[in-house]
PDB file of C-alpha atoms and ligand atoms in Angstrom:
ATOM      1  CA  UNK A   1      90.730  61.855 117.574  1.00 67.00           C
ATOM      2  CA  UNK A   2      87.880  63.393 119.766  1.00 75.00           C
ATOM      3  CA  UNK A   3      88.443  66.629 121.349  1.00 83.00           C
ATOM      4  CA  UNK A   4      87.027  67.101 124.871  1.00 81.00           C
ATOM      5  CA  UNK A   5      84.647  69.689 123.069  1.00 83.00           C
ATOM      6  CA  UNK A   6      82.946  66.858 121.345  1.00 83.00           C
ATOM      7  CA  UNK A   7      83.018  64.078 124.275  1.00 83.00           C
ATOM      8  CA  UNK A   8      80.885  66.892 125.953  1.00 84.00           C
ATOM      9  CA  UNK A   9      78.775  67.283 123.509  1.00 84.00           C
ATOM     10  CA  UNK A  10      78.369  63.464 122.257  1.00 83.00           C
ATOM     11  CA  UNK A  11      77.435  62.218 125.782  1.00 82.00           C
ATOM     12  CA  UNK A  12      74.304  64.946 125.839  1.00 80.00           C
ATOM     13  CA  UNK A  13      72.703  62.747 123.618  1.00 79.00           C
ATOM     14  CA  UNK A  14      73.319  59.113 124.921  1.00 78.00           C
ATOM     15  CA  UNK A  15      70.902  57.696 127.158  1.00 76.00           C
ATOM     16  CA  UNK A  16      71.776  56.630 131.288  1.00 76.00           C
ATOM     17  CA  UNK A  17      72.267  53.262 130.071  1.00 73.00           C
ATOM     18  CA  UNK A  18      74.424  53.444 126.932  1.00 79.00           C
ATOM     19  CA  UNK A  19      76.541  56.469 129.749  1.00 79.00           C
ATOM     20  CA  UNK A  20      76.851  53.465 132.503  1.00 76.00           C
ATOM     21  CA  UNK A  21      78.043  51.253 129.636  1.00 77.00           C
ATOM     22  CA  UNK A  22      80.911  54.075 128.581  1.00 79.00           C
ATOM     23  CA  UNK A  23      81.947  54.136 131.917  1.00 74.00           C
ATOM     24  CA  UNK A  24      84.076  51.400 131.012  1.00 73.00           C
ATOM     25  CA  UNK A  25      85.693  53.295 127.870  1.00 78.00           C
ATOM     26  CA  UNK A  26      89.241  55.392 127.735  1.00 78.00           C
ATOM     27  CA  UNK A  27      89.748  57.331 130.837  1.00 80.00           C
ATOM     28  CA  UNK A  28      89.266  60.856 128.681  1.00 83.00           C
ATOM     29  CA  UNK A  29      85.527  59.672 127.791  1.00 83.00           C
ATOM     30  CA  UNK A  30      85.665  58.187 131.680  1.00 82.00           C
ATOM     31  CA  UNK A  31      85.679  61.789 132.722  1.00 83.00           C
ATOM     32  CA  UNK A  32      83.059  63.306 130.791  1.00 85.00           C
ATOM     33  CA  UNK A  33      80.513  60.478 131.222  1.00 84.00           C
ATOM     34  CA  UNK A  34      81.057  60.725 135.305  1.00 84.00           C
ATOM     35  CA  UNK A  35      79.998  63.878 135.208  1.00 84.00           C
ATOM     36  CA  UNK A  36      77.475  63.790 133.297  1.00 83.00           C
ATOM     37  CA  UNK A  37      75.842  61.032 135.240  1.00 81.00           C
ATOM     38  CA  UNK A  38      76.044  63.169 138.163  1.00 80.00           C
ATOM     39  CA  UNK A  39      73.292  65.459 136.837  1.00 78.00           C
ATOM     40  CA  UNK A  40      70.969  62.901 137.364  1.00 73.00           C
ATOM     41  CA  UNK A  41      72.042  62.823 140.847  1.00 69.00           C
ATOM     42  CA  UNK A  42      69.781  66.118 140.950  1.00 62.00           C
ATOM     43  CA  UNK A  43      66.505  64.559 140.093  1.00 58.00           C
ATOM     44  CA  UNK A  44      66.958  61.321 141.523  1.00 54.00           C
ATOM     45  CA  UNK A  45      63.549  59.933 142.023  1.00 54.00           C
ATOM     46  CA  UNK A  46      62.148  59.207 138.248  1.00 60.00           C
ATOM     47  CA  UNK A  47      62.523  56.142 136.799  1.00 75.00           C
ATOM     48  CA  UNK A  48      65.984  55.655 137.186  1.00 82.00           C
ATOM     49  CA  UNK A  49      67.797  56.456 140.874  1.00 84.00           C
ATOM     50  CA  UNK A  50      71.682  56.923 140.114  1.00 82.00           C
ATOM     51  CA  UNK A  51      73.060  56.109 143.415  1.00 86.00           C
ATOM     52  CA  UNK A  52      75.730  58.197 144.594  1.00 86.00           C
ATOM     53  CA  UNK A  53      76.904  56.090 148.009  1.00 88.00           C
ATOM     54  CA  UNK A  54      75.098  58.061 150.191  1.00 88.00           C
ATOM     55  CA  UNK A  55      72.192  57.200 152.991  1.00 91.00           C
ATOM     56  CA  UNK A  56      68.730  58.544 152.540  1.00 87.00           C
ATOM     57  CA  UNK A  57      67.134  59.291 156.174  1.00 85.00           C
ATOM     58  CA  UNK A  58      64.183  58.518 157.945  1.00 82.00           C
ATOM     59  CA  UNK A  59      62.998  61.964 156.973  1.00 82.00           C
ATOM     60  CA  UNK A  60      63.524  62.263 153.503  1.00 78.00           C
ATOM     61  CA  UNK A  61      61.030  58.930 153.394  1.00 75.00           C
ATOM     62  CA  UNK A  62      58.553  60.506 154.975  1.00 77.00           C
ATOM     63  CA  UNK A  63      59.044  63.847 153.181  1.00 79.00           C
ATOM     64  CA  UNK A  64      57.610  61.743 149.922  1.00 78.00           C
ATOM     65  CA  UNK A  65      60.842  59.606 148.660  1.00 81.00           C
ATOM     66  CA  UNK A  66      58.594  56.769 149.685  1.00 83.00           C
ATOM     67  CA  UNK A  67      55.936  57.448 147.246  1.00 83.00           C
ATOM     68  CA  UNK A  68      58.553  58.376 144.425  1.00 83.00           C
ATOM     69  CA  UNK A  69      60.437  54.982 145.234  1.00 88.00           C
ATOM     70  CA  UNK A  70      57.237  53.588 144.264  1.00 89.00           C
ATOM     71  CA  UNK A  71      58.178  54.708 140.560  1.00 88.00           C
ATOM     72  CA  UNK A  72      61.662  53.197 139.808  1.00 90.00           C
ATOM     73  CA  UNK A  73      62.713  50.989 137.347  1.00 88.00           C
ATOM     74  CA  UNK A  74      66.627  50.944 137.064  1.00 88.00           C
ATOM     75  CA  UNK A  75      69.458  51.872 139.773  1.00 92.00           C
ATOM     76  CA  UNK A  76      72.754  53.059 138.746  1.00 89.00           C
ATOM     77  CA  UNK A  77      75.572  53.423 140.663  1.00 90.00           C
ATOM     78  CA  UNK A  78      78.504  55.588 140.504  1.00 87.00           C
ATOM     79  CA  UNK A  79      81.672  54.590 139.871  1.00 82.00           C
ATOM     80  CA  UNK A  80      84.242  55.225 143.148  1.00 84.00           C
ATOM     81  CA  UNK A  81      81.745  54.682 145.771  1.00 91.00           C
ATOM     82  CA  UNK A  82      81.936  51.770 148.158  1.00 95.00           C
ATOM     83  CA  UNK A  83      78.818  51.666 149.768  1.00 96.00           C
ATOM     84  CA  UNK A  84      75.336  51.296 148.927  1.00 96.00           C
ATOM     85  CA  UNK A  85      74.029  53.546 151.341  1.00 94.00           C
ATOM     86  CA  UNK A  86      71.240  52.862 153.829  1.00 95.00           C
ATOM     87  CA  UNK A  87      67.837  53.058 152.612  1.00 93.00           C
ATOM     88  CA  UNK A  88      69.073  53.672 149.217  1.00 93.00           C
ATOM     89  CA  UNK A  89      66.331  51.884 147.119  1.00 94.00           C
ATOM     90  CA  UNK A  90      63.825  50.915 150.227  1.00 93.00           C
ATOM     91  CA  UNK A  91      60.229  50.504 148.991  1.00 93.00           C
ATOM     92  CA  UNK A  92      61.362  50.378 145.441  1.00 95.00           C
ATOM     93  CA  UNK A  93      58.668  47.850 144.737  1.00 95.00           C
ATOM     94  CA  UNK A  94      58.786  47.290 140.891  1.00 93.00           C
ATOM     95  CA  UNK A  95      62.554  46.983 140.730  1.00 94.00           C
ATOM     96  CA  UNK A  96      63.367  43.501 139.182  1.00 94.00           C
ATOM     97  CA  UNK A  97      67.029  44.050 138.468  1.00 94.00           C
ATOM     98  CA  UNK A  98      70.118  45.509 140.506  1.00 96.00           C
ATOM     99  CA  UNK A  99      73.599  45.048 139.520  1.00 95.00           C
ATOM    100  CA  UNK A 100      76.280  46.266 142.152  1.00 96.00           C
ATOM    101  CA  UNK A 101      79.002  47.338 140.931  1.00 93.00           C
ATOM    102  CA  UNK A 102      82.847  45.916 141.471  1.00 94.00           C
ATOM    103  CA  UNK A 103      84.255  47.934 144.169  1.00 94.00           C
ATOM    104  CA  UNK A 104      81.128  48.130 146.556  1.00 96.00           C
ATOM    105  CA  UNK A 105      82.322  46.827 149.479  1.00 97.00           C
ATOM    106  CA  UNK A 106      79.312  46.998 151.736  1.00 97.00           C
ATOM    107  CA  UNK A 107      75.997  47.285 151.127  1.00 97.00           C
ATOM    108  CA  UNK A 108      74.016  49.474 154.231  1.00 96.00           C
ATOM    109  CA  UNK A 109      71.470  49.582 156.279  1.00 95.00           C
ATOM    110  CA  UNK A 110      67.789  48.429 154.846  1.00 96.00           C
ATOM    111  CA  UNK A 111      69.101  49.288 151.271  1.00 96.00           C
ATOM    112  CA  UNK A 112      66.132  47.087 149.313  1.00 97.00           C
ATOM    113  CA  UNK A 113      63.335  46.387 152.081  1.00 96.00           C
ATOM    114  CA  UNK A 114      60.610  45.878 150.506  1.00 96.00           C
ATOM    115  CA  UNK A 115      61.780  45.174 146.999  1.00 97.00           C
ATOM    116  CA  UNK A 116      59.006  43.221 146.257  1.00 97.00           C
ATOM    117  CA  UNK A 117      59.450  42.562 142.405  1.00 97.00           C
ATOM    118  CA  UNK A 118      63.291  41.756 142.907  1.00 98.00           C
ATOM    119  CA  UNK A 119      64.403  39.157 140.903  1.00 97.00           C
ATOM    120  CA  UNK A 120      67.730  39.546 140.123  1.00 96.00           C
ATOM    121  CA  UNK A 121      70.532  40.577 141.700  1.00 97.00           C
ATOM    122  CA  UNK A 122      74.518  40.680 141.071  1.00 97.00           C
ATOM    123  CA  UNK A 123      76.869  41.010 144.221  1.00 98.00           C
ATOM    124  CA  UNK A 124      80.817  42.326 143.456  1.00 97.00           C
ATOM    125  CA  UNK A 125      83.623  40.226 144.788  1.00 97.00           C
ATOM    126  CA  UNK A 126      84.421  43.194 147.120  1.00 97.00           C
ATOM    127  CA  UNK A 127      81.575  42.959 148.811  1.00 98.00           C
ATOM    128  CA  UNK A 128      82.212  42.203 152.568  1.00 97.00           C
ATOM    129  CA  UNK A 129      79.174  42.856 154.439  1.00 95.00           C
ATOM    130  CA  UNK A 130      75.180  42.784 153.783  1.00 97.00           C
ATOM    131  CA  UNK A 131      73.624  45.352 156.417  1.00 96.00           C
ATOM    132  CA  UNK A 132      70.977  44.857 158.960  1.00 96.00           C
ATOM    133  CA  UNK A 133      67.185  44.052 157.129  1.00 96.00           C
ATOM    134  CA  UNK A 134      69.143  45.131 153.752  1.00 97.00           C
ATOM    135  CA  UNK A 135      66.534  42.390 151.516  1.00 98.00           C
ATOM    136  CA  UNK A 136      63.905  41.862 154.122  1.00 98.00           C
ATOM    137  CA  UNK A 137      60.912  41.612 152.360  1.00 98.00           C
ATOM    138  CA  UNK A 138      61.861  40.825 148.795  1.00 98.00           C
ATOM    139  CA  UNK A 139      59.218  38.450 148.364  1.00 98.00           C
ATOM    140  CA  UNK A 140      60.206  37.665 144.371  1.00 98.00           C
ATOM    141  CA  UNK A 141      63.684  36.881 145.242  1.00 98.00           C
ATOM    142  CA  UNK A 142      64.386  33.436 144.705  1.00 97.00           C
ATOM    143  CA  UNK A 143      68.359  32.977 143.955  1.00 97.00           C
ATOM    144  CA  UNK A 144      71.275  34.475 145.518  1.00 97.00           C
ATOM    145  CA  UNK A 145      74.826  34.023 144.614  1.00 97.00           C
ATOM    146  CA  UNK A 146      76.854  35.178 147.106  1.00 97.00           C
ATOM    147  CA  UNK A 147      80.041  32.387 146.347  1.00 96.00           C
ATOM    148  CA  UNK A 148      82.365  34.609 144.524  1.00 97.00           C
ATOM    149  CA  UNK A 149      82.095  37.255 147.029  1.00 97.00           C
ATOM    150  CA  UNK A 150      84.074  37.947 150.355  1.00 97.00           C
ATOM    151  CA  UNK A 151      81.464  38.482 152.672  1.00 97.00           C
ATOM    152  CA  UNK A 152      81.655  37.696 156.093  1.00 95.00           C
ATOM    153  CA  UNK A 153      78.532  38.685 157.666  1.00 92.00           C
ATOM    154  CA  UNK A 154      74.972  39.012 156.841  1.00 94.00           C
ATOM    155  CA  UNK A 155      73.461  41.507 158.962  1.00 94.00           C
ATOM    156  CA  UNK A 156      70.253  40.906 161.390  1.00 93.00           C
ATOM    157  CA  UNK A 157      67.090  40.632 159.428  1.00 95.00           C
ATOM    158  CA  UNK A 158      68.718  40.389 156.274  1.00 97.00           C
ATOM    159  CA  UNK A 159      66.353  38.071 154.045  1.00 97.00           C
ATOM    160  CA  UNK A 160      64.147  38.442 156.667  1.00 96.00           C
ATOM    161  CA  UNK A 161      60.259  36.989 155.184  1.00 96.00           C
ATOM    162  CA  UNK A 162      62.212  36.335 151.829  1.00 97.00           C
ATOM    163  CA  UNK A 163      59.148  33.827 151.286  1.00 97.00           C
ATOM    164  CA  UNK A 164      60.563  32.506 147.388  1.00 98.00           C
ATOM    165  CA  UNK A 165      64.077  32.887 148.296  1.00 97.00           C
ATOM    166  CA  UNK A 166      65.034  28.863 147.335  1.00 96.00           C
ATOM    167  CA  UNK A 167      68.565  28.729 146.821  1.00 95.00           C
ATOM    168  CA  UNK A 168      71.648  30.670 148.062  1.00 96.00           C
ATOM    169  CA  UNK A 169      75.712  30.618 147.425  1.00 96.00           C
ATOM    170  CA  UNK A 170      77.438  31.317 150.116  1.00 95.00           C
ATOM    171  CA  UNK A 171      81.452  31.862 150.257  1.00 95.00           C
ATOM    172  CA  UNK A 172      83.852  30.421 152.700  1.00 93.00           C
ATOM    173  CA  UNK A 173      84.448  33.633 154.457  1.00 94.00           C
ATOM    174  CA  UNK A 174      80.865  33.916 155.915  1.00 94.00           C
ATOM    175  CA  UNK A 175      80.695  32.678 159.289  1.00 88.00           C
ATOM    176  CA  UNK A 176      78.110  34.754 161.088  1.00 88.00           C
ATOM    177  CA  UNK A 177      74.396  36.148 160.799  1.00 87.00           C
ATOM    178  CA  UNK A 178      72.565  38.458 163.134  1.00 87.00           C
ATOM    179  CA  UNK A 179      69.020  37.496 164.137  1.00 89.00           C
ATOM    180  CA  UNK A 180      66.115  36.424 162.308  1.00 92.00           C
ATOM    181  CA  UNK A 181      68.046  36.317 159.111  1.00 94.00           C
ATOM    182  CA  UNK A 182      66.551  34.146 157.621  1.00 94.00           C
ATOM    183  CA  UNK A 183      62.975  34.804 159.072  1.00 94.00           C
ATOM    184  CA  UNK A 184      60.054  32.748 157.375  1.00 95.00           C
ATOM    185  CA  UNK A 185      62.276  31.997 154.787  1.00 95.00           C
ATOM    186  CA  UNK A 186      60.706  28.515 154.147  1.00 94.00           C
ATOM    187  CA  UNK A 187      61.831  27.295 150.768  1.00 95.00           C
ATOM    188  CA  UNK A 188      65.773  27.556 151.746  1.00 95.00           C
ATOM    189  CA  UNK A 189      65.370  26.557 155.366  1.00 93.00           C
ATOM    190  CA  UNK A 190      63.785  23.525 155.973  1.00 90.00           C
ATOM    191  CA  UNK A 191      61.608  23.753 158.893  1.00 87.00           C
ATOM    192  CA  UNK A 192      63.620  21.129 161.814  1.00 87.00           C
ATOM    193  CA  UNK A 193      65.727  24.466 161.616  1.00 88.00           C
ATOM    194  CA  UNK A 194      63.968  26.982 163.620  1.00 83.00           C
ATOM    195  CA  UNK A 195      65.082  30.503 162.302  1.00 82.00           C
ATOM    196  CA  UNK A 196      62.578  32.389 163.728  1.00 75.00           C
ATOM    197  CA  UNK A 197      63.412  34.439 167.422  1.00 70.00           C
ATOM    198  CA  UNK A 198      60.924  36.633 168.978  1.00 55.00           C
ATOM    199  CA  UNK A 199      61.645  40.220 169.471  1.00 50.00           C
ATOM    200  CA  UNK A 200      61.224  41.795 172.929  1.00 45.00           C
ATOM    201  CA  UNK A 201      61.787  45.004 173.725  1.00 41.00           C
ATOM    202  CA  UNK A 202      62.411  44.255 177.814  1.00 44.00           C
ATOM    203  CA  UNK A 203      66.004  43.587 177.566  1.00 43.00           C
ATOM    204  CA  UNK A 204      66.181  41.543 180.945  1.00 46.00           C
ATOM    205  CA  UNK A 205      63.736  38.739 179.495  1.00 45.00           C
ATOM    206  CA  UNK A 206      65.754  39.105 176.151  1.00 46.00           C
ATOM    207  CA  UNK A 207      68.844  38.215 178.332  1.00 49.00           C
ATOM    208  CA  UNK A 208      67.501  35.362 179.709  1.00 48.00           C
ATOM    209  CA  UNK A 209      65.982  33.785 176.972  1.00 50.00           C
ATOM    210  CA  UNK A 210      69.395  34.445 175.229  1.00 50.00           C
ATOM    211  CA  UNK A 211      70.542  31.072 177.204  1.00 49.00           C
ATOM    212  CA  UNK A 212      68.128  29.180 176.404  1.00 51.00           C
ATOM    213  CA  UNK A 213      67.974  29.689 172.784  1.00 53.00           C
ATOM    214  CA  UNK A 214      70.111  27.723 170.845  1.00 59.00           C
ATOM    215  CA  UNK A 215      72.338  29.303 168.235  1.00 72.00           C
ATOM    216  CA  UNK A 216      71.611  28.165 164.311  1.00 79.00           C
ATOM    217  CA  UNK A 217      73.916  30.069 162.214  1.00 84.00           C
ATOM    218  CA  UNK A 218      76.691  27.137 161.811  1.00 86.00           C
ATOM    219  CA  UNK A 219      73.619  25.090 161.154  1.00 88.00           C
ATOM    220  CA  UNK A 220      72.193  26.952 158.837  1.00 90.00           C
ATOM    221  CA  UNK A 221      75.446  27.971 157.032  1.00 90.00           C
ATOM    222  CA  UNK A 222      76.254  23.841 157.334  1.00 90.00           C
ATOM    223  CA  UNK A 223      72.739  23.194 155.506  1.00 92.00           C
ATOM    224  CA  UNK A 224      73.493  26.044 152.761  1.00 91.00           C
ATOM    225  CA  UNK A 225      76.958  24.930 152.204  1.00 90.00           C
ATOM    226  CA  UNK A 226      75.233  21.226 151.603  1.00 89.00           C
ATOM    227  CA  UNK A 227      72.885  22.812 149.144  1.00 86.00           C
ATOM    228  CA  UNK A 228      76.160  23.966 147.028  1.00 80.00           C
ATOM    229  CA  UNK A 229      78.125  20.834 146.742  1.00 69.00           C
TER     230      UNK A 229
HETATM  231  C1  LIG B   1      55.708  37.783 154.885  1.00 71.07           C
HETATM  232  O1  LIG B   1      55.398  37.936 153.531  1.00 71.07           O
HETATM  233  C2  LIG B   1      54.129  37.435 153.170  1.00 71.07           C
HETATM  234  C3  LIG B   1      53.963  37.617 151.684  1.00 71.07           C
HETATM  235  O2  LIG B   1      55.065  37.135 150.983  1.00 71.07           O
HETATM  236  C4  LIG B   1      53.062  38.176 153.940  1.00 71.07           C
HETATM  237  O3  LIG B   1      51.806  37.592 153.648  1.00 71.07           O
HETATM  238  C5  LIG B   1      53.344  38.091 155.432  1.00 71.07           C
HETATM  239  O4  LIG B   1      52.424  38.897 156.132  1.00 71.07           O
HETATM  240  C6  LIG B   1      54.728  38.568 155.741  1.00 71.07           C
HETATM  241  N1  LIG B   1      55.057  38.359 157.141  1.00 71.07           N
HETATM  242  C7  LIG B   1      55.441  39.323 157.946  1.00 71.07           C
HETATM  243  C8  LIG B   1      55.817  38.943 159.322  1.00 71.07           C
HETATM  244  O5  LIG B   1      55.469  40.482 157.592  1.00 71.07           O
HETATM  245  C1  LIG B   2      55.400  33.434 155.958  1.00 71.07           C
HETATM  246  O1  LIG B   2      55.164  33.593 154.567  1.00 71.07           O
HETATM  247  C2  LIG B   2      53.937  33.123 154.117  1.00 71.07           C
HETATM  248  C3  LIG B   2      53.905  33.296 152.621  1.00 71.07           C
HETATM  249  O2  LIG B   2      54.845  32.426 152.049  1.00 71.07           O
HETATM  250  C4  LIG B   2      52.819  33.917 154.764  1.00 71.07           C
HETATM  251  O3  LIG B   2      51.573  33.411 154.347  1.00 71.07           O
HETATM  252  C5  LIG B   2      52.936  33.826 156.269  1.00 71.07           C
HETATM  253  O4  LIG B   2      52.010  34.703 156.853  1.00 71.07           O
HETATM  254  C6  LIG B   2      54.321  34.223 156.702  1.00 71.07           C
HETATM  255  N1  LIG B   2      54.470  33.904 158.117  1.00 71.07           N
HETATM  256  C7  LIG B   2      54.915  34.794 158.975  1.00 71.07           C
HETATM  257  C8  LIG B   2      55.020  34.324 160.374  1.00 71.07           C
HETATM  258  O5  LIG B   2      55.241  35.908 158.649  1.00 71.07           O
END
């Protein structure tokens, strides 16, 4: 049998992925590997960001996480967090895979704008809601498989200008979007569907134009549904 002693020592040498994959092992290895996955919570701009739930502000971007963003190849998550916090991998532009882990139950605020190499990505079944502009801009995203899920909302902007995204799974507990979700998205909407609404930042003419403009989301969750079956 291992000791402790040895656990500690033995995961020193392993890298971040063969430590994600332990994760899963006997709760006394469980332990050891958590931890030591936290230490790379102190340097977490490299190539690897391990994710630790929490949001990354407006400042930190501008105080060079943009630039280090740039850099990333691989996000890990912690175990026993249920967000993906806002901003988390924003700008992250050579990222092609993400898996989210089971147990993530929301995923925040413009987590993977601008994710432009984003390929592939795996949603948990806990997942209940995609946050405002969370993939806006992943321009290599072309599949997502949102059926096994539980979400029930995709927040405003969230595919906006996702201009490959062709295909998408949605479950039966989704029944609303914000605004311009689906923005330019012009391989999975077909165009009699007009997804596009105009920002305007006087609130009275946004309230009038409010009646006028004619609601889409059952239409376009009709016309994705149609796409499944
Ligand atoms: C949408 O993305 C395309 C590239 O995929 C880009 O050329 C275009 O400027 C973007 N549109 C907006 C509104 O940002
Ligand atoms: C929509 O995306 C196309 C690329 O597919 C881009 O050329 C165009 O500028 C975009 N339109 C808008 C309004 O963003």
């Amino acid at each position: 049998m291992h000791t402790d002693d040895f656990r500690r020592l033995f995961v020193g040498f392993v890298m971040v992925d063969t430590l994600v994959a332990m994760r899963w092992l006997e709760r006394k290895w469980h332990v050891v590997v958590e931890k030591k996955l936290t230490e790379f919570e102190d340097e977490p701009f490299g190539e690897i960001v391990v994710h630790g739930g929490n949001d990354i502000s407006d400042e930190a971007y501008s105080d060079g996480t943009e630039e280090r963003m740039k850099l990333v190849t691989k996000v890990v998550f912690l175990l026993n967090i249920m967000k993906v916090g806002d901003r988390a991998c924003l700008f992250a532009s050579i990222l092609v895979t993400v898996d989210i882990p089971e147990g993530i139950t929301s995923i925040g605020y413009d987590s993977f704008v601008g994710c432009s190499s984003l390929k592939y990505i795996t949603f948990p079944k806990s997942l209940t809601s995609i946050g405002k502009g969370c993939f806006a801009y992943c321009s290599s995203l072309v599949f997502v498989d949102l059926l096994h899920t539980n979400v029930q909302e995709l927040g405003q902007c969230a595919f906006y200008n996702c201009t490959s995204l062709r295909e998408m799974k949605v479950p039966d507990s989704l029944q609303a979007f914000g605004s311009n979700v689906f923005y330019n998205c012009s391989e999975l909407v077909p165009s009699h569907i007009d997804v596009s609404e105009e920002y305007d930042s006087d609130l009275e003419s946004v309230e009038e134009s409010d009646e006028e403009r004619v609601d889409v989301t059952s239409e376009v969750i009709a016309h994705l549904r149609s796409l499944q079956s």
